[in-house]
Amino acid sequence: MTDIALVHEWLNVYGGSEKLLAEILAMYPRSELHALIHNARNLKGTPLEGRAVTTTFLQKIPRVEHLYRGLLPLMPLAIESLNVRDHRVVLSISHAVAHGVKTSPNQTHISYVCTPMRYAWHLQDDYLRLHHLDKSLLGFAARVTLGALRRWDASAAARADRLLAISAWTAARIRAAWGREARVIHPPVDVERFDFSKPREDFYLVVSRLVPYKMTALIVEAFNRLKLPLLVAGDGPELPRLQRLAGATVQLLGHQPDEVVADLMSRARAFIHMAVEDFGIAMVEAQAAGCPVIAYGRGGAAEIVMDGETGMLVERQSVEALLETVSRGWSGMKQWDASAMRANASRFSRPRFREEFTAFMRPFLDVS
C-alpha cells in the first residue's frame, strides 16, 4: 500500500498535464498511478517511461489511443470504475473526468484541476465540429449527451475534499461551473533548461497542438498579411487546413522534440499565442528562453506576461488586433530585456512549485 493514488485521464501523450504529473511523481515516487488509458510507446524518453499504470476498460478498445476523444460519454463510467480505496490520499489531475473518481469517507481526495471539462462547457461547439457532428442529424443527440455530461461533471465536482487550480483563470471557471472555491498553485516549469543569452533571429514562433481552439489559423492568416517569417511547431487535426492556408513566409515544422523547441524559443524574435489558455506552460518556457510573448490577453496569459515589459497582450482575438500588436511591438525597434523575461519565468519554477505543493500536501500526509 502507498499513501497516494494518482489519478490521470489519458496517458498517451506527454503534454502540460503529464509534465505536472511527472513532477508530482518525482516528489512522491511511491505513489500508484491510475489512468483511463495508457500508451507506453508514446511516453518513451519521458519521465513517465516505465511507470506501472492501472487502467480502465477503455484500454481494451482497439486503437483507443486514436479514438479516445470520441469516447467522452463513456469516460465518467470508466473513471468511476477505478479502485483507489487502498490509499489514504487520492490526488486526481483533471481536465475532463478525473475529479469524478470515487473514494470512501476515510480518504482525502484532492483534485488538481487544469480546467472543468472543456468539451462539455465552453468548447462544446469545437468538440462537435472536430467529430463532424455540428451539422448532422447526430448533432442533436450529441448535444443532449454533452448536457448530461455537464450535469455529471458538476455533481462529480462535489466528491473532492479540496480543489487546486493551475491558475486564477481556472479557479474562476471552477467557481462558475461548479460553485466551489479552489486554491491556485501554478504548475512547475523547468526554467533552467532554457538558454536566454542567444541573439534574436528574424522569425516568429508558434508552438502548439494544432486543434481549433488554439487559433493557429488566425496567426497564420495574420503573418500571411504581414509577410513576416513564422515557424509553427506542432501537429494535430488542423494541419491539413493550415497547409492549405500557409503563405510563402510560413513554415509548418510538425512535431518537434523538446530540445529543438527550446532552441527555437531561444532564437525567435517573439513567441505568438492567441488561444485562451487555462495556464500556458509554453508561454512560460518562451519567457525562460528570453523570448518576448505576444498573446491574447485572456486566460493564463494575463497571469504570465507582464504587458509591455516581457511581451504584449492582444486586446481582441482577431487577425486585425494581432497585426496591430505585432507592428506596434517592433516600431522603433523596442529593446526587450531577456533577463527580465527570465526573471519573470522564474516565478513558475520547479523549486517554487515543490515548496508550495509540499506545504499544501503536508497536513494530509502527516500521521497524527
PDB file of N, CA and C in Angstrom, residues 132-173:
ATOM      1  N   HIS A 132     -17.347  16.064 -36.521  1.00  0.00           N
ATOM      2  CA  HIS A 132     -18.287  16.204 -37.649  1.00  0.00           C
ATOM      3  C   HIS A 132     -19.736  15.979 -37.217  1.00  0.00           C
ATOM      4  N   LEU A 133     -20.067  16.508 -36.047  1.00  0.00           N
ATOM      5  CA  LEU A 133     -21.415  16.350 -35.517  1.00  0.00           C
ATOM      6  C   LEU A 133     -22.199  17.662 -35.508  1.00  0.00           C
ATOM      7  N   ASP A 134     -21.556  18.742 -35.938  1.00  0.00           N
ATOM      8  CA  ASP A 134     -22.198  20.043 -35.811  1.00  0.00           C
ATOM      9  C   ASP A 134     -23.331  20.256 -36.807  1.00  0.00           C
ATOM     10  N   LYS A 135     -23.288  19.555 -37.952  1.00  0.00           N
ATOM     11  CA  LYS A 135     -24.304  19.771 -38.984  1.00  0.00           C
ATOM     12  C   LYS A 135     -25.008  18.477 -39.383  1.00  0.00           C
ATOM     13  N   SER A 136     -24.951  17.468 -38.538  1.00  0.00           N
ATOM     14  CA  SER A 136     -25.567  16.184 -38.873  1.00  0.00           C
ATOM     15  C   SER A 136     -26.764  15.930 -37.980  1.00  0.00           C
ATOM     16  N   LEU A 137     -27.523  14.906 -38.337  1.00  0.00           N
ATOM     17  CA  LEU A 137     -28.670  14.526 -37.515  1.00  0.00           C
ATOM     18  C   LEU A 137     -28.226  14.009 -36.146  1.00  0.00           C
ATOM     19  N   LEU A 138     -26.963  13.552 -36.103  1.00  0.00           N
ATOM     20  CA  LEU A 138     -26.434  13.087 -34.825  1.00  0.00           C
ATOM     21  C   LEU A 138     -26.102  14.249 -33.887  1.00  0.00           C
ATOM     22  N   GLY A 139     -26.061  15.464 -34.431  1.00  0.00           N
ATOM     23  CA  GLY A 139     -25.697  16.618 -33.625  1.00  0.00           C
ATOM     24  C   GLY A 139     -26.625  16.842 -32.451  1.00  0.00           C
ATOM     25  N   PHE A 140     -27.932  16.648 -32.668  1.00  0.00           N
ATOM     26  CA  PHE A 140     -28.895  16.845 -31.584  1.00  0.00           C
ATOM     27  C   PHE A 140     -28.623  15.865 -30.451  1.00  0.00           C
ATOM     28  N   ALA A 141     -28.407  14.578 -30.815  1.00  0.00           N
ATOM     29  CA  ALA A 141     -28.115  13.569 -29.794  1.00  0.00           C
ATOM     30  C   ALA A 141     -26.810  13.885 -29.070  1.00  0.00           C
ATOM     31  N   ALA A 142     -25.829  14.391 -29.826  1.00  0.00           N
ATOM     32  CA  ALA A 142     -24.555  14.738 -29.207  1.00  0.00           C
ATOM     33  C   ALA A 142     -24.718  15.872 -28.192  1.00  0.00           C
ATOM     34  N   ARG A 143     -25.532  16.852 -28.535  1.00  0.00           N
ATOM     35  CA  ARG A 143     -25.758  17.967 -27.611  1.00  0.00           C
ATOM     36  C   ARG A 143     -26.478  17.496 -26.345  1.00  0.00           C
ATOM     37  N   VAL A 144     -27.420  16.575 -26.509  1.00  0.00           N
ATOM     38  CA  VAL A 144     -28.104  16.013 -25.342  1.00  0.00           C
ATOM     39  C   VAL A 144     -27.105  15.280 -24.457  1.00  0.00           C
ATOM     40  N   THR A 145     -26.207  14.505 -25.100  1.00  0.00           N
ATOM     41  CA  THR A 145     -25.190  13.761 -24.349  1.00  0.00           C
ATOM     42  C   THR A 145     -24.252  14.705 -23.595  1.00  0.00           C
ATOM     43  N   LEU A 146     -23.829  15.793 -24.279  1.00  0.00           N
ATOM     44  CA  LEU A 146     -22.941  16.750 -23.616  1.00  0.00           C
ATOM     45  C   LEU A 146     -23.653  17.459 -22.466  1.00  0.00           C
ATOM     46  N   GLY A 147     -24.951  17.672 -22.594  1.00  0.00           N
ATOM     47  CA  GLY A 147     -25.710  18.232 -21.489  1.00  0.00           C
ATOM     48  C   GLY A 147     -25.708  17.306 -20.281  1.00  0.00           C
ATOM     49  N   ALA A 148     -25.856  15.999 -20.537  1.00  0.00           N
ATOM     50  CA  ALA A 148     -25.792  15.017 -19.444  1.00  0.00           C
ATOM     51  C   ALA A 148     -24.399  14.998 -18.816  1.00  0.00           C
ATOM     52  N   LEU A 149     -23.368  15.152 -19.659  1.00  0.00           N
ATOM     53  CA  LEU A 149     -22.002  15.200 -19.131  1.00  0.00           C
ATOM     54  C   LEU A 149     -21.786  16.414 -18.244  1.00  0.00           C
ATOM     55  N   ARG A 150     -22.362  17.556 -18.617  1.00  0.00           N
ATOM     56  CA  ARG A 150     -22.237  18.744 -17.770  1.00  0.00           C
ATOM     57  C   ARG A 150     -22.862  18.505 -16.399  1.00  0.00           C
ATOM     58  N   ARG A 151     -24.015  17.859 -16.391  1.00  0.00           N
ATOM     59  CA  ARG A 151     -24.671  17.584 -15.105  1.00  0.00           C
ATOM     60  C   ARG A 151     -23.835  16.623 -14.270  1.00  0.00           C
ATOM     61  N   TRP A 152     -23.286  15.582 -14.913  1.00  0.00           N
ATOM     62  CA  TRP A 152     -22.406  14.657 -14.182  1.00  0.00           C
ATOM     63  C   TRP A 152     -21.179  15.397 -13.671  1.00  0.00           C
ATOM     64  N   ASP A 153     -20.606  16.241 -14.508  1.00  0.00           N
ATOM     65  CA  ASP A 153     -19.389  16.969 -14.165  1.00  0.00           C
ATOM     66  C   ASP A 153     -19.589  17.821 -12.918  1.00  0.00           C
ATOM     67  N   ALA A 154     -20.672  18.576 -12.878  1.00  0.00           N
ATOM     68  CA  ALA A 154     -20.942  19.434 -11.727  1.00  0.00           C
ATOM     69  C   ALA A 154     -21.205  18.611 -10.466  1.00  0.00           C
ATOM     70  N   SER A 155     -21.910  17.496 -10.632  1.00  0.00           N
ATOM     71  CA  SER A 155     -22.181  16.625  -9.485  1.00  0.00           C
ATOM     72  C   SER A 155     -20.892  15.964  -8.982  1.00  0.00           C
ATOM     73  N   ALA A 156     -20.062  15.483  -9.914  1.00  0.00           N
ATOM     74  CA  ALA A 156     -18.817  14.803  -9.531  1.00  0.00           C
ATOM     75  C   ALA A 156     -17.842  15.753  -8.841  1.00  0.00           C
ATOM     76  N   ALA A 157     -17.933  17.042  -9.158  1.00  0.00           N
ATOM     77  CA  ALA A 157     -17.018  18.013  -8.551  1.00  0.00           C
ATOM     78  C   ALA A 157     -17.170  18.074  -7.040  1.00  0.00           C
ATOM     79  N   ALA A 158     -18.333  17.684  -6.532  1.00  0.00           N
ATOM     80  CA  ALA A 158     -18.562  17.704  -5.080  1.00  0.00           C
ATOM     81  C   ALA A 158     -17.830  16.579  -4.364  1.00  0.00           C
ATOM     82  N   ARG A 159     -17.307  15.591  -5.113  1.00  0.00           N
ATOM     83  CA  ARG A 159     -16.644  14.443  -4.488  1.00  0.00           C
ATOM     84  C   ARG A 159     -15.282  14.797  -3.903  1.00  0.00           C
ATOM     85  N   ALA A 160     -14.605  15.773  -4.473  1.00  0.00           N
ATOM     86  CA  ALA A 160     -13.272  16.135  -3.978  1.00  0.00           C
ATOM     87  C   ALA A 160     -13.382  16.905  -2.673  1.00  0.00           C
ATOM     88  N   ASP A 161     -12.498  16.566  -1.732  1.00  0.00           N
ATOM     89  CA  ASP A 161     -12.470  17.288  -0.454  1.00  0.00           C
ATOM     90  C   ASP A 161     -11.834  18.666  -0.603  1.00  0.00           C
ATOM     91  N   ARG A 162     -10.804  18.747  -1.432  1.00  0.00           N
ATOM     92  CA  ARG A 162     -10.129  20.016  -1.680  1.00  0.00           C
ATOM     93  C   ARG A 162      -9.884  20.155  -3.173  1.00  0.00           C
ATOM     94  N   LEU A 163      -9.958  21.375  -3.668  1.00  0.00           N
ATOM     95  CA  LEU A 163      -9.692  21.660  -5.066  1.00  0.00           C
ATOM     96  C   LEU A 163      -8.483  22.584  -5.188  1.00  0.00           C
ATOM     97  N   LEU A 164      -7.581  22.222  -6.097  1.00  0.00           N
ATOM     98  CA  LEU A 164      -6.494  23.095  -6.515  1.00  0.00           C
ATOM     99  C   LEU A 164      -6.754  23.510  -7.963  1.00  0.00           C
ATOM    100  N   ALA A 165      -6.306  24.673  -8.346  1.00  0.00           N
ATOM    101  CA  ALA A 165      -6.420  25.151  -9.727  1.00  0.00           C
ATOM    102  C   ALA A 165      -5.047  25.567 -10.222  1.00  0.00           C
ATOM    103  N   ILE A 166      -4.794  25.369 -11.515  1.00  0.00           N
ATOM    104  CA  ILE A 166      -3.481  25.710 -12.075  1.00  0.00           C
ATOM    105  C   ILE A 166      -3.321  27.201 -12.329  1.00  0.00           C
ATOM    106  N   SER A 167      -4.419  27.964 -12.235  1.00  0.00           N
ATOM    107  CA  SER A 167      -4.358  29.403 -12.481  1.00  0.00           C
ATOM    108  C   SER A 167      -5.579  30.065 -11.873  1.00  0.00           C
ATOM    109  N   ALA A 168      -5.517  31.383 -11.747  1.00  0.00           N
ATOM    110  CA  ALA A 168      -6.685  32.135 -11.291  1.00  0.00           C
ATOM    111  C   ALA A 168      -7.812  32.031 -12.307  1.00  0.00           C
ATOM    112  N   TRP A 169      -7.452  31.938 -13.590  1.00  0.00           N
ATOM    113  CA  TRP A 169      -8.454  31.773 -14.651  1.00  0.00           C
ATOM    114  C   TRP A 169      -9.226  30.464 -14.455  1.00  0.00           C
ATOM    115  N   THR A 170      -8.500  29.388 -14.192  1.00  0.00           N
ATOM    116  CA  THR A 170      -9.166  28.102 -13.943  1.00  0.00           C
ATOM    117  C   THR A 170     -10.012  28.160 -12.674  1.00  0.00           C
ATOM    118  N   ALA A 171      -9.508  28.824 -11.643  1.00  0.00           N
ATOM    119  CA  ALA A 171     -10.279  28.954 -10.401  1.00  0.00           C
ATOM    120  C   ALA A 171     -11.601  29.664 -10.659  1.00  0.00           C
ATOM    121  N   ALA A 172     -11.582  30.664 -11.539  1.00  0.00           N
ATOM    122  CA  ALA A 172     -12.818  31.373 -11.880  1.00  0.00           C
ATOM    123  C   ALA A 172     -13.775  30.465 -12.649  1.00  0.00           C
ATOM    124  N   ARG A 173     -13.239  29.632 -13.524  1.00  0.00           N
ATOM    125  CA  ARG A 173     -14.096  28.690 -14.262  1.00  0.00           C
ATOM    126  C   ARG A 173     -14.689  27.642 -13.326  1.00  0.00           C
TER     127      ARG A 173
END
